Coordinates of C-alpha atoms and ligand atoms in Angstrom, one line a residue:
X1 CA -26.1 0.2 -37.6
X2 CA -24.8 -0.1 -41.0
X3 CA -22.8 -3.0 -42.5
X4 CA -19.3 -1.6 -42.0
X5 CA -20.2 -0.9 -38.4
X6 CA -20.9 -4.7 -38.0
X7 CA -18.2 -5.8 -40.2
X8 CA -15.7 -3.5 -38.3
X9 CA -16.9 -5.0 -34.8
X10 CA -17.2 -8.8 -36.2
X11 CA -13.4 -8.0 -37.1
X12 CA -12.4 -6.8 -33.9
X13 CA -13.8 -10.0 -32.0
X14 CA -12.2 -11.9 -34.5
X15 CA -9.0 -10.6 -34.0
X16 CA -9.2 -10.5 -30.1
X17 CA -10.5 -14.3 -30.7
X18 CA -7.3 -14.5 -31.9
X19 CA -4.8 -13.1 -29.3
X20 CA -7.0 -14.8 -26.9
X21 CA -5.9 -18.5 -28.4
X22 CA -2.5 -17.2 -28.9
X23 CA -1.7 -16.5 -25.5
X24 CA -0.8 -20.2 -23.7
X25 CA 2.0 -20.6 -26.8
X26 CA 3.3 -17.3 -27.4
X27 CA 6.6 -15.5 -25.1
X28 CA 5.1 -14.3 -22.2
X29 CA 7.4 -11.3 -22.7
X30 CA 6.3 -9.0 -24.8
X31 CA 8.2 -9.6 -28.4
X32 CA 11.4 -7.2 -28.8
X33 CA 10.7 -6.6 -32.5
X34 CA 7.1 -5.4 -31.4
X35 CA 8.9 -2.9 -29.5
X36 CA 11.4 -1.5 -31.2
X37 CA 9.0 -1.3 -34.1
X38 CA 6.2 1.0 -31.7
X39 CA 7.8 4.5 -32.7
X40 CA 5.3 3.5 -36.4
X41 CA 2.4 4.7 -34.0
X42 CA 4.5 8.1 -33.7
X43 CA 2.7 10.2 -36.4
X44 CA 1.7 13.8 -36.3
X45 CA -2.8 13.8 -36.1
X46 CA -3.8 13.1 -39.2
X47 CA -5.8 16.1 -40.8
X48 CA -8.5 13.5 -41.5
X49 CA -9.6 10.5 -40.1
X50 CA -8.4 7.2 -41.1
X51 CA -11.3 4.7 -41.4
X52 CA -11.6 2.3 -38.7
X53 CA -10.9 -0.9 -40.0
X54 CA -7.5 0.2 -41.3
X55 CA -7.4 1.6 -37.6
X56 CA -7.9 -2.0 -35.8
X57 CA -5.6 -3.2 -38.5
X58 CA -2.3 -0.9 -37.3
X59 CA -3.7 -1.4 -33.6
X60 CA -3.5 -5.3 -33.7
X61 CA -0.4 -5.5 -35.4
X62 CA 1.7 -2.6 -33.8
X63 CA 0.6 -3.3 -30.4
X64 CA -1.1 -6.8 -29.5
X65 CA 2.5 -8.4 -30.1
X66 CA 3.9 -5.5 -27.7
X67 CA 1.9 -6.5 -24.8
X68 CA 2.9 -8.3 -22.1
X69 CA 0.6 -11.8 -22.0
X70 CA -0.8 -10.5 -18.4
X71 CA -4.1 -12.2 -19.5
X72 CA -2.1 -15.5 -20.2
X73 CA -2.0 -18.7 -17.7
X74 CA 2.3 -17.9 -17.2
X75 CA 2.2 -14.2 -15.8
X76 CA 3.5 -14.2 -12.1
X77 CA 4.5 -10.7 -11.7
X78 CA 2.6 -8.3 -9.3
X79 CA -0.7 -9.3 -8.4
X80 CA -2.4 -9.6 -11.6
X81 CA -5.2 -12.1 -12.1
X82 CA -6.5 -12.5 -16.2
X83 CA -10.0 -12.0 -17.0
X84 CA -13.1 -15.4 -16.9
X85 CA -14.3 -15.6 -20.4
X86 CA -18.0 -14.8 -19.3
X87 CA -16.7 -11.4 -18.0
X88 CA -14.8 -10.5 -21.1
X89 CA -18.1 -11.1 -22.9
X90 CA -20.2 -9.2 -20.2
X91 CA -17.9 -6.3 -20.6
X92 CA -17.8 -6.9 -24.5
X93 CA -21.7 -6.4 -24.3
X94 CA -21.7 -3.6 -21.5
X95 CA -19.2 -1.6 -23.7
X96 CA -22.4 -1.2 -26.3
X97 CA -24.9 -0.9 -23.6
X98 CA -22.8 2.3 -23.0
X99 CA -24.7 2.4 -19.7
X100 CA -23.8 5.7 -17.1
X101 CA -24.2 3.9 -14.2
X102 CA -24.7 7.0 -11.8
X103 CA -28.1 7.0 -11.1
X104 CA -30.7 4.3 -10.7
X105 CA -33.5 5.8 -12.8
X106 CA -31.8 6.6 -16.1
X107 CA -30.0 3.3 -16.3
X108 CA -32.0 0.8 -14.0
X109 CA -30.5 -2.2 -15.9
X110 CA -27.1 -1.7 -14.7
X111 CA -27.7 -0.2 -11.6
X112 CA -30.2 -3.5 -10.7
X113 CA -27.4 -5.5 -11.4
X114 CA -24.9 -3.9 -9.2
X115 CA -26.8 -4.6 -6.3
X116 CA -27.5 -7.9 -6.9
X117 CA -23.9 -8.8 -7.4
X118 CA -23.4 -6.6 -4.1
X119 CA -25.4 -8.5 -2.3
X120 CA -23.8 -12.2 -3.3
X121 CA -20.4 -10.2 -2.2
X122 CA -21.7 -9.4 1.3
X123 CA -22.7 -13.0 1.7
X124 CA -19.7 -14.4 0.2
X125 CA -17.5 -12.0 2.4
X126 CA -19.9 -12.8 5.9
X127 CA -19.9 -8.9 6.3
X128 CA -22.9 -7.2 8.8
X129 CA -26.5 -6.7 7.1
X130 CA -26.7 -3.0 5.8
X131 CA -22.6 -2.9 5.0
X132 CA -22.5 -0.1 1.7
X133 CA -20.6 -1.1 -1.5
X134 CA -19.0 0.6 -4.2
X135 CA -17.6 -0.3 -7.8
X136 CA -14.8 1.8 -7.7
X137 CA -11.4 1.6 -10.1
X138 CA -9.4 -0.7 -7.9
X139 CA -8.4 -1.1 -4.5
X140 CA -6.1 2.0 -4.5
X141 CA -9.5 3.9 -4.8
X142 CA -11.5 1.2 -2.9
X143 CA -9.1 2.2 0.1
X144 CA -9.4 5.8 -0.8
X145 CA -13.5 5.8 -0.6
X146 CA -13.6 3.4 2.8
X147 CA -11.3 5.8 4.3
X148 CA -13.0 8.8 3.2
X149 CA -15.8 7.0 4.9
X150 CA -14.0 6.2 8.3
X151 CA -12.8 10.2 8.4
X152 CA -16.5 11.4 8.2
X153 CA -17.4 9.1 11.5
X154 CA -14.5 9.6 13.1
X155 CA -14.9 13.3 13.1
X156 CA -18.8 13.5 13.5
X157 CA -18.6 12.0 16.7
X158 CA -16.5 15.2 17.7
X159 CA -19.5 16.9 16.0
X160 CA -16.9 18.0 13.2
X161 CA -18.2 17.7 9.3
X162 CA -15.1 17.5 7.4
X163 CA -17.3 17.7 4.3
X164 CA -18.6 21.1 5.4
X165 CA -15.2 22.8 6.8
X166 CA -12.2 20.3 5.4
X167 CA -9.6 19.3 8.0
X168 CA -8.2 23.6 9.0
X169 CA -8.6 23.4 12.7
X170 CA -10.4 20.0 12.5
X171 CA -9.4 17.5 15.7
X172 CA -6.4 15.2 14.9
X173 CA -7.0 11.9 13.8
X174 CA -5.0 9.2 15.0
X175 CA -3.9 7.0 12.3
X176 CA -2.0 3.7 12.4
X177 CA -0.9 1.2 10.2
X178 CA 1.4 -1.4 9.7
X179 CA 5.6 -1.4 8.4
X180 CA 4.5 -3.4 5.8
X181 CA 1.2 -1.7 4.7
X182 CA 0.3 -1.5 0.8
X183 CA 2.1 2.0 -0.3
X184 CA -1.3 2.8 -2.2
X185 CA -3.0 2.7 1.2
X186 CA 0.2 5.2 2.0
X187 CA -1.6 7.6 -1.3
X188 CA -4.9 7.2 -0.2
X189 CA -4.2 8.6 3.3
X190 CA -2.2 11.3 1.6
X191 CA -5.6 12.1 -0.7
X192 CA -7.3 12.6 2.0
X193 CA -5.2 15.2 4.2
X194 CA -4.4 12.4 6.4
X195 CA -0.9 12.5 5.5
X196 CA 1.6 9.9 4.1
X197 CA 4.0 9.6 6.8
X198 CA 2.0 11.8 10.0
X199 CA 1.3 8.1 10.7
X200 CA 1.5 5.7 13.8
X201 CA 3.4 2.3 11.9
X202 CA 2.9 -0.9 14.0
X203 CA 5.8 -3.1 14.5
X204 CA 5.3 -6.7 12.0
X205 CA 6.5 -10.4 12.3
X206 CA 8.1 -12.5 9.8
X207 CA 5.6 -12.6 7.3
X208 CA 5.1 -8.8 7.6
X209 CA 1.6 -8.9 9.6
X210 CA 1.2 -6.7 12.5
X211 CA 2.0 -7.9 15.7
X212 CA -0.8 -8.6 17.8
X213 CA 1.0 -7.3 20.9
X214 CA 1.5 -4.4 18.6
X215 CA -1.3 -1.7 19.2
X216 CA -0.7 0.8 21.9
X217 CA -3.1 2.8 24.0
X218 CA -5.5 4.7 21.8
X219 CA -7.2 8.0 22.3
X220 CA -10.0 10.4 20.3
X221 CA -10.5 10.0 16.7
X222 CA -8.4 7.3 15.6
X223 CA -8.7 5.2 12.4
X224 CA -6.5 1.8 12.1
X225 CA -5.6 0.5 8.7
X226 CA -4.9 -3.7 8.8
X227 CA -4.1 -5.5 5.7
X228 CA -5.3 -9.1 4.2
X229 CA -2.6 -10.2 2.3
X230 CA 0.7 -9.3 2.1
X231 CA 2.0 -8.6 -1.4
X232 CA 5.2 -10.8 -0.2
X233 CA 4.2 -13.6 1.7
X234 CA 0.1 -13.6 1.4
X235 CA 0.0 -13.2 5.4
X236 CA -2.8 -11.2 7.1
X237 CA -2.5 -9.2 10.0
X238 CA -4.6 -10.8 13.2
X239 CA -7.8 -9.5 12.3
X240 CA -9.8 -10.4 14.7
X241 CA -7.8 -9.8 18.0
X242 CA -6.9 -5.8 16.7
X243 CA -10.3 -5.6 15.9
X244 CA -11.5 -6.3 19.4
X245 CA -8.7 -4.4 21.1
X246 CA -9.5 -1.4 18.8
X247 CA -12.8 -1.5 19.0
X248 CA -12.8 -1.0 22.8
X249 CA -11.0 2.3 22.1
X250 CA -13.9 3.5 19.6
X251 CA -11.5 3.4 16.8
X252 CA -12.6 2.6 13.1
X253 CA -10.9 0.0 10.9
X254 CA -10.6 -0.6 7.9
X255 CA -9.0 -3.5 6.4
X256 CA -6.9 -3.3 2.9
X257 CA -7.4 -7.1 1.6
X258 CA -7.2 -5.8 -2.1
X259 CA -6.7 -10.2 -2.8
X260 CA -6.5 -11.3 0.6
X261 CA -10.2 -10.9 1.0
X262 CA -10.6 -13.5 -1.4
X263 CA -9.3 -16.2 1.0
X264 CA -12.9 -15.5 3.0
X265 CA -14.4 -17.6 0.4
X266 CA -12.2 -21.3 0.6
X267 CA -13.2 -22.8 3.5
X268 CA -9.7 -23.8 3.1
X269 CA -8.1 -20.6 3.7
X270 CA -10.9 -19.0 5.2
X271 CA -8.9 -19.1 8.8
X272 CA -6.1 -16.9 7.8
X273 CA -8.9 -14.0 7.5
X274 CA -11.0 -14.9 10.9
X275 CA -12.7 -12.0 12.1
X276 CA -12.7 -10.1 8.8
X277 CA -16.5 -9.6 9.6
X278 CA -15.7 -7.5 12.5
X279 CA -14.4 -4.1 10.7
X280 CA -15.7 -1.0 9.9
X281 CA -14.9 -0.9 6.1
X282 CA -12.6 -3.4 3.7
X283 CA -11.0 -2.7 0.0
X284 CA -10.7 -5.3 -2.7
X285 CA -10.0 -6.3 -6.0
X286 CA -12.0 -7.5 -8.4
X287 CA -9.4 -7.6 -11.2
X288 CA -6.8 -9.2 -9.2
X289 CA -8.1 -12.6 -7.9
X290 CA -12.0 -12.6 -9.0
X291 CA -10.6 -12.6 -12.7
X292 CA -12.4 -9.5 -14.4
X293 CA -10.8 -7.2 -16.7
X294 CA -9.4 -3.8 -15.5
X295 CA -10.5 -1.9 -14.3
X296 CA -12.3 -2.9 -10.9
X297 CA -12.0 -2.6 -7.0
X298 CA -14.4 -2.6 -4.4
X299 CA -15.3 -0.9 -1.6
X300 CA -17.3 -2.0 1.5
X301 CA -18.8 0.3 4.8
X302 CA -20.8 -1.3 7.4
X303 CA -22.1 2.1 8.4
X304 CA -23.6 3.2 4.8
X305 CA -24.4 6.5 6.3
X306 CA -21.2 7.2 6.5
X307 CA -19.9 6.6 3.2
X308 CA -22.8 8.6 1.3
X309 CA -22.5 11.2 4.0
X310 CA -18.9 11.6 2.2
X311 CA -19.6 10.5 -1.4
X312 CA -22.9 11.9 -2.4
X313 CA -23.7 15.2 -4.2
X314 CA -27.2 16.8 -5.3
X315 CA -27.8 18.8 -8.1
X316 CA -31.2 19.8 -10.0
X317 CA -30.5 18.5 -12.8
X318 CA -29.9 14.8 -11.1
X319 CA -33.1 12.9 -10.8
X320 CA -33.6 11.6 -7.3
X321 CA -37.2 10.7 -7.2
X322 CA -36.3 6.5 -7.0
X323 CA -35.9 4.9 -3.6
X324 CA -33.6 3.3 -5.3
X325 CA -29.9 2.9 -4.5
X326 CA -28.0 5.7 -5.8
X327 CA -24.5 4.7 -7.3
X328 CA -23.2 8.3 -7.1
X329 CA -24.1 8.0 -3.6
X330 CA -20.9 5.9 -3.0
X331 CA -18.4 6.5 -5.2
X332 CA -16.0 9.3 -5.8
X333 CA -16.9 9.9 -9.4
X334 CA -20.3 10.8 -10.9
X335 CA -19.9 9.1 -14.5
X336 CA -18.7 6.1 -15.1
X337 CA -18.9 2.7 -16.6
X338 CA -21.2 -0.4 -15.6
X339 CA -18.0 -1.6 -13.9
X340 CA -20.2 -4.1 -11.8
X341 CA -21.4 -6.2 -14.9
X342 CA -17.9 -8.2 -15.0
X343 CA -18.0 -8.6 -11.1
X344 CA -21.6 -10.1 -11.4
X345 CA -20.9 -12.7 -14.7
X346 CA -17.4 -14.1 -12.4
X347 CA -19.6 -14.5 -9.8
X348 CA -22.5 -16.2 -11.8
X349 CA -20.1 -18.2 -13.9
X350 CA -18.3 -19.9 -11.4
X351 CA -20.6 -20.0 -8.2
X352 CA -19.5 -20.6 -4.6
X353 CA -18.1 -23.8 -4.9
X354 CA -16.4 -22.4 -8.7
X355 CA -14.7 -19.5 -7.0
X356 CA -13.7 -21.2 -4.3
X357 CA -11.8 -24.3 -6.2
X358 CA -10.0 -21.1 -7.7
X359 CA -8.6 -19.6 -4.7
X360 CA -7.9 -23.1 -3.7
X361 CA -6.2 -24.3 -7.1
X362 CA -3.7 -20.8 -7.2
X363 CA -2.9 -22.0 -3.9
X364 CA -1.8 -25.3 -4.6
X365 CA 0.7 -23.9 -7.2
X366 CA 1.9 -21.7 -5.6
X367 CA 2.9 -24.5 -2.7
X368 CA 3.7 -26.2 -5.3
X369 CA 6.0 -23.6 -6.5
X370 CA 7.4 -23.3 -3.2
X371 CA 8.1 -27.2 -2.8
X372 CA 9.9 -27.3 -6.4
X373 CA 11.7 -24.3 -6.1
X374 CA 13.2 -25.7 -2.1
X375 CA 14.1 -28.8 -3.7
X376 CA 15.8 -27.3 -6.5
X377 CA 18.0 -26.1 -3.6
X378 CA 16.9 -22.6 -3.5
X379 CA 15.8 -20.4 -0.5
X380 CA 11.8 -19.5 -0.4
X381 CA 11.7 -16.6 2.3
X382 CA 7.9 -16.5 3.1
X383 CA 5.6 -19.5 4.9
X384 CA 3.3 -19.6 1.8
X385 CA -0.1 -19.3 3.5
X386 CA -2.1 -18.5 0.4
X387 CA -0.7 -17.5 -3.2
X388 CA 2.4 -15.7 -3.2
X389 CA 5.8 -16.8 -2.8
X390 CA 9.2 -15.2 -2.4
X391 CA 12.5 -17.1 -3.3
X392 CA 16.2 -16.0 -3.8
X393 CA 18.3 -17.7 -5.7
X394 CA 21.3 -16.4 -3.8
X395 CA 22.8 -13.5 -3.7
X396 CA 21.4 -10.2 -4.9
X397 CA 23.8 -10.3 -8.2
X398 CA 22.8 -13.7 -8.4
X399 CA 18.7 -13.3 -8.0
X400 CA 18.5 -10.3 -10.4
X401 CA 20.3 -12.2 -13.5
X402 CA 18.3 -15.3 -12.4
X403 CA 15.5 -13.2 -12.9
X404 CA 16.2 -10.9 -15.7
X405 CA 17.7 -14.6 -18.0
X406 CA 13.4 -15.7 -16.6
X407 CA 12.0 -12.5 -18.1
X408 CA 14.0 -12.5 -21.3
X409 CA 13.5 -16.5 -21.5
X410 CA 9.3 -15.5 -21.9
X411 CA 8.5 -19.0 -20.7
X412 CA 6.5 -17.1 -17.7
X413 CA 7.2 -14.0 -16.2
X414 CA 8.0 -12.8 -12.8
X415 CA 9.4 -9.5 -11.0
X416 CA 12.1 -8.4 -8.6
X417 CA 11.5 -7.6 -5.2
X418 CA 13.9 -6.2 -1.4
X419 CA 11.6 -7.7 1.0
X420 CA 13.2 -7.6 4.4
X421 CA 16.3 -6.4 3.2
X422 CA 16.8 -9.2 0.9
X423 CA 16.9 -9.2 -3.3
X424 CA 14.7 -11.9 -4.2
X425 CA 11.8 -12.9 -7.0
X426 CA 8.3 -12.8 -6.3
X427 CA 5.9 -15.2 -7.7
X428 CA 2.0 -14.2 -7.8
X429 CA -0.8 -17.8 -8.8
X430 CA -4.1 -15.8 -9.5
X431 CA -5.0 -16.2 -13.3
X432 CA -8.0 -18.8 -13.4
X433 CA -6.2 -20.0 -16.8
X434 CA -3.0 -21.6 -14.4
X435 CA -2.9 -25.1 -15.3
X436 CA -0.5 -27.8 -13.3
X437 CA 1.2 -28.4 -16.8
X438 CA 2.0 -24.2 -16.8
X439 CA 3.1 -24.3 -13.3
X440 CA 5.5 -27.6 -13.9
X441 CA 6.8 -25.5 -17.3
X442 CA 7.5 -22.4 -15.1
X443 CA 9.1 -24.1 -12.4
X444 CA 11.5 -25.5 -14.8
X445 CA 11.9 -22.3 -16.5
X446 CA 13.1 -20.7 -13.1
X447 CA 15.2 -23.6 -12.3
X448 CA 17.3 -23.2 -15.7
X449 CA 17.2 -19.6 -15.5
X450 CA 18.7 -19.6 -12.4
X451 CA 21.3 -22.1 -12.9
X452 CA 22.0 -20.4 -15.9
X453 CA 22.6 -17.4 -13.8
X454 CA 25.6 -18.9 -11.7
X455 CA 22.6 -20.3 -8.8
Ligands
PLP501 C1 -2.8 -4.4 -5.5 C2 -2.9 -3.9 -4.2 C3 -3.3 -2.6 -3.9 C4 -3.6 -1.6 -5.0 O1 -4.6 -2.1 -5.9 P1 -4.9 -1.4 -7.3 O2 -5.9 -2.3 -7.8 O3 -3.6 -1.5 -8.1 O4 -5.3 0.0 -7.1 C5 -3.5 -2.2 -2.6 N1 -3.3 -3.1 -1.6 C6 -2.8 -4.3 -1.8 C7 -2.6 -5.2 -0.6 C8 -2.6 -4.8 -3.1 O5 -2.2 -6.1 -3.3

């Protein structure tokens, strides 16, 4: 490597060093100026290259102050969690191991690694010896390569390959899921010909979970989709009794927990998930609540046979001589980064107990949230059983300038939400960076906002 090389990439640390320490002072928002001024990136492609360091220069100062501070301790919005600083430097050295992490005998490093952070997930997670995982993009694909997995069984047992002759005259599957299931678990079922709406949706309670009175009689191939963690209220659907009562029925379920999975690991809020153990296949994020950077999900079959039977390809060209695991075996994609190195420095950095103080602390503020935001007078619409919480601060009008005077205010940053028919605000604790201090700033942030606002 020669010295501009170095001095380019010493730059670019320094100046992400930089952003980095910027992010608990600066507007959470990001900066109007920065905006408007983005249409200087709008050039024709240069006939020749400009050199890189001028490159980094126009990068940093056209764009870093026209990001949003996702990254930073006072981002609510979504479910977005920031990224540990041992992953950032995991994936800072993965990025120049380059690594293809398709197959176990060209890059044995990365592949190694993969398992072994697969293998602390099963534990943490309690799932059955022998589940499958894959490092996938996030849980919208994590969903996607479960479910792929739970069409091959249900179908084989019919003695149907869907790999071999698609779905054309293939038995119907029964599929059912609940009113208040994830819409990407809605896309994923559409990616796979199961259809977006030729679906069976299971009445919910208050906090959007599925009834457990809800399932009715079940028949042939049928595949049930439950969900850990509701995007409003943090809720999960009664695991363990639908997994029983489907079970009975031979059907295969698959549970969408893409941060509720996460409350597995505080003994704390472990009971909100009980009887996780029991499905077929689970979907999760690791760039939501484990704190890596984008982009990451996971997937999880207990019957690995099933997921390689519709993941894996062979080619000549692809050396298969290792007993090793494959990667390609479970994933939809062939190439692809060493997307498992982040997932195994969070997990190595903060430990069991580590991880589980996180879950526990984002919990806290966000009850904490909760208990400000009632006592301010305002209406929280969700029992806040893990880390989301839902508040209006009137009526619709009212909520949406509320929110909009929060967003332009920058002090933290939340979105809008129609949950249960009512305009409200949804607030999101899962950056490991969330001190007490930024949750007392943002509650009073909200509170002026929304007085502000005519609340
Ligand atoms: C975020 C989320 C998803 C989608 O995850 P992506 O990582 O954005 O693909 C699916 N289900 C639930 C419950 C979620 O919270």
């Amino acid at each position: 490597m020669n010295d501009s090389t170095s001095a380019l990439l010493q730059d670019a640390a320094q100046r992400a060093i930089r952003y980095l320490q910027g992010l608990p002072a600066r507007a959470v928002r990001p900066d109007p100026a920065a905006v408007a001024a983005l249409s200087r990136l709008d050039l024709p492609l240069p006939q020749n290259g400009l050199p890189a360091d001028q490159l980094l220069a126009l990068l940093d100062e056209a764009v870093s102050p026209a990001t949003m501070a996702m990254a930073g301790p006072r981002f609510f919005g979504f479910v977005i969690g920031g990224a540990l600083p041992a992953t950032m430097a995991a994936n800072w050295l993965a990025t120049a191991w380059d690594q293809n992490t398709a197959l176990y005998p060209v890059t044995p490093g990365v592949s190694h690694l993969e398992q072994v952070a697969l293998d602390w997930l099963r534990d943490l997670f309690a799932l059955p010896a022998g589940t499958a995982g894959a490092f996938v993009t996030g849980a919208t694909l994590a969903n996607f390569t479960a479910l792929a997995a739970a069409r091959h069984a249900v179908l084989a047992r019919t003695g149907w390959s869907v790999e071999a002759d698609g779905l054309f005259g293939a038995p119907p599957i029964q599929v059912l899921i609940g009113e208040e299931a994830h819409p990407t678990l809605l896309k994923s079922l559409g990616l796979l010909g199961l259809g977006r709406t030729r679906l069976t949706r299971l009445p919910v309670d208050a906090q959007g979970c599925i009834r457990a009175d809800a399932l009715p009689p079940l028949r042939g191939p049928t595949i049930l989709c439950l969900q850990a963690g509701n995007i409003h209220s943090g809720g999960s659907d009664p695991l363990r009794s639908l997994c029983n009562a489907a079970h009975q029925a031979g059907a295969w379920v698959h549970v969408d927990g893409a941060f509720g999975l996460w409350a597995a690991v505080s003994p704390r809020h472990a009971a909100l998930v009980d009887g996780l153990p029991l499905a077929d296949s689970w979907a999760t994020d690791a760039h939501k609540w484990l704190n890596v950077p984008y982009d990451s999900g996971l997937a999880f079959v207990r019957d690995a046979h099933a997921l390689a039977a519709s993941m894996s390809i062979s080619a000549e060209y692809l050396p298969r001589e290792s007993d090793q695991r494959m990667p390609a075996d479970y994933t939809p994609e062939l190439s692809r980064r060493a997307r498992g190195v982040e997932v195994w420095a969070a997990l190595l950095s903060l430990g069991r107990s580590g991880l589980a103080e996180l879950i526990e602390r984002n919990c806290a503020q966000a009850r904490r949230f909760a208990d400000g935001l009632r006592a301010a007078g305002f209406e929280v619409l969700n029992e806040v059983v893990l880390n989301q919480v839902v508040v209006c601060f009137g009526n619709a009008d009212t909520t949406l300038r509320a929110i909009a005077s929060l967003q332009a205010d920058g002090t933290c940053w939340c979105g809008s939400t129609v949950w249960r028919g009512r305009t409200a605000m949804r607030i999101s604790v899962c950056n490991w960076s969330t001190t007490d201090e930024d949750v007392e700033r943002s509650l009073a942030a909200m509170i002026r906002c929304a007085r502000q606002a005519g609340a």
